[in-house]
Coordinates of C-alpha atoms in Angstrom, one line a residue:
M10 CA 12.7 2.8 -15.8
G11 CA 11.1 -0.5 -15.6
V12 CA 8.8 -1.6 -12.3
T13 CA 11.2 -5.3 -10.2
I14 CA 9.2 -7.3 -9.0
E15 CA 11.6 -9.7 -6.2
L16 CA 10.9 -13.5 -5.6
D17 CA 12.7 -15.3 -2.8
V18 CA 11.7 -19.2 -2.8
R19 CA 14.1 -20.9 -0.8
E20 CA 12.1 -21.4 1.7
D21 CA 9.8 -23.0 -0.7
L22 CA 11.8 -25.1 -2.0
R23 CA 13.2 -26.1 1.5
Q24 CA 9.7 -26.7 2.6
K25 CA 9.4 -29.6 -0.8
R26 CA 6.3 -26.6 -2.9
E27 CA 7.2 -26.3 -6.0
P28 CA 7.5 -22.2 -7.2
F29 CA 8.0 -22.6 -10.4
E30 CA 3.7 -21.6 -10.9
K31 CA 4.8 -19.0 -8.1
I32 CA 7.8 -17.7 -10.3
M33 CA 5.0 -18.0 -13.6
N34 CA 2.7 -15.4 -11.5
A35 CA 4.9 -13.0 -10.7
I36 CA 6.3 -12.4 -14.1
K37 CA 2.9 -12.4 -15.7
P38 CA 2.6 -8.2 -15.4
L39 CA 6.0 -7.6 -16.8
Q40 CA 6.0 -5.3 -19.1
P41 CA 9.6 -4.9 -21.3
G42 CA 11.9 -2.8 -19.9
D43 CA 11.6 -4.8 -16.3
T44 CA 13.8 -6.6 -14.2
F45 CA 12.4 -9.8 -12.1
I46 CA 14.8 -10.7 -9.3
L47 CA 14.9 -14.7 -7.6
H48 CA 16.3 -16.0 -5.5
A49 CA 16.4 -19.5 -4.5
P50 CA 19.2 -22.3 -2.8
F51 CA 20.8 -23.2 -6.3
K52 CA 21.6 -21.6 -10.1
P53 CA 18.3 -23.1 -11.8
L54 CA 19.1 -23.7 -15.4
P55 CA 15.9 -25.8 -15.6
L56 CA 14.3 -22.0 -16.3
F57 CA 16.4 -20.8 -18.5
P58 CA 15.4 -21.6 -21.1
I59 CA 11.6 -20.9 -20.0
M60 CA 12.9 -17.5 -19.2
K61 CA 14.2 -16.7 -22.1
A62 CA 11.7 -18.4 -25.0
K63 CA 9.6 -16.0 -22.7
G64 CA 12.0 -12.8 -23.9
F65 CA 13.7 -12.6 -20.6
T66 CA 18.2 -12.1 -20.5
Y67 CA 19.5 -13.3 -17.7
E68 CA 22.1 -13.2 -14.5
A69 CA 22.9 -15.3 -12.2
E70 CA 25.2 -14.4 -8.8
Q71 CA 26.2 -17.2 -6.7
I72 CA 25.5 -14.7 -3.4
E73 CA 26.4 -17.9 -0.5
K74 CA 26.5 -21.8 -0.8
K75 CA 23.1 -21.6 -0.9
H76 CA 21.4 -18.6 -2.5
W77 CA 22.0 -18.1 -5.9
R78 CA 20.5 -14.3 -7.2
V79 CA 19.5 -14.1 -10.7
T80 CA 18.7 -11.6 -11.9
F81 CA 15.7 -11.6 -15.1
V82 CA 14.9 -9.0 -17.6
K83 CA 11.9 -8.5 -19.7
Q84 CA 13.2 -7.8 -23.5
G85 CA 11.6 -6.5 -26.9
G86 CA 9.6 -3.0 -27.0

């Protein structure tokens, strides 16, 4: 069973802070089979091709109006 890291960037975005670097730092240690769960206030479409290029698959789910949970799984290995 892999590692799961969860990150909620909704407050960062409310405070007008760009969370991209925080996200990239969170995924650095992940290995194939590991999971990264991101909570955001919108479906983070610009992030999907970046994560795909880094070897992740993803599934996005809208929890409520301003809450999306995106589950990324590191592939390979």
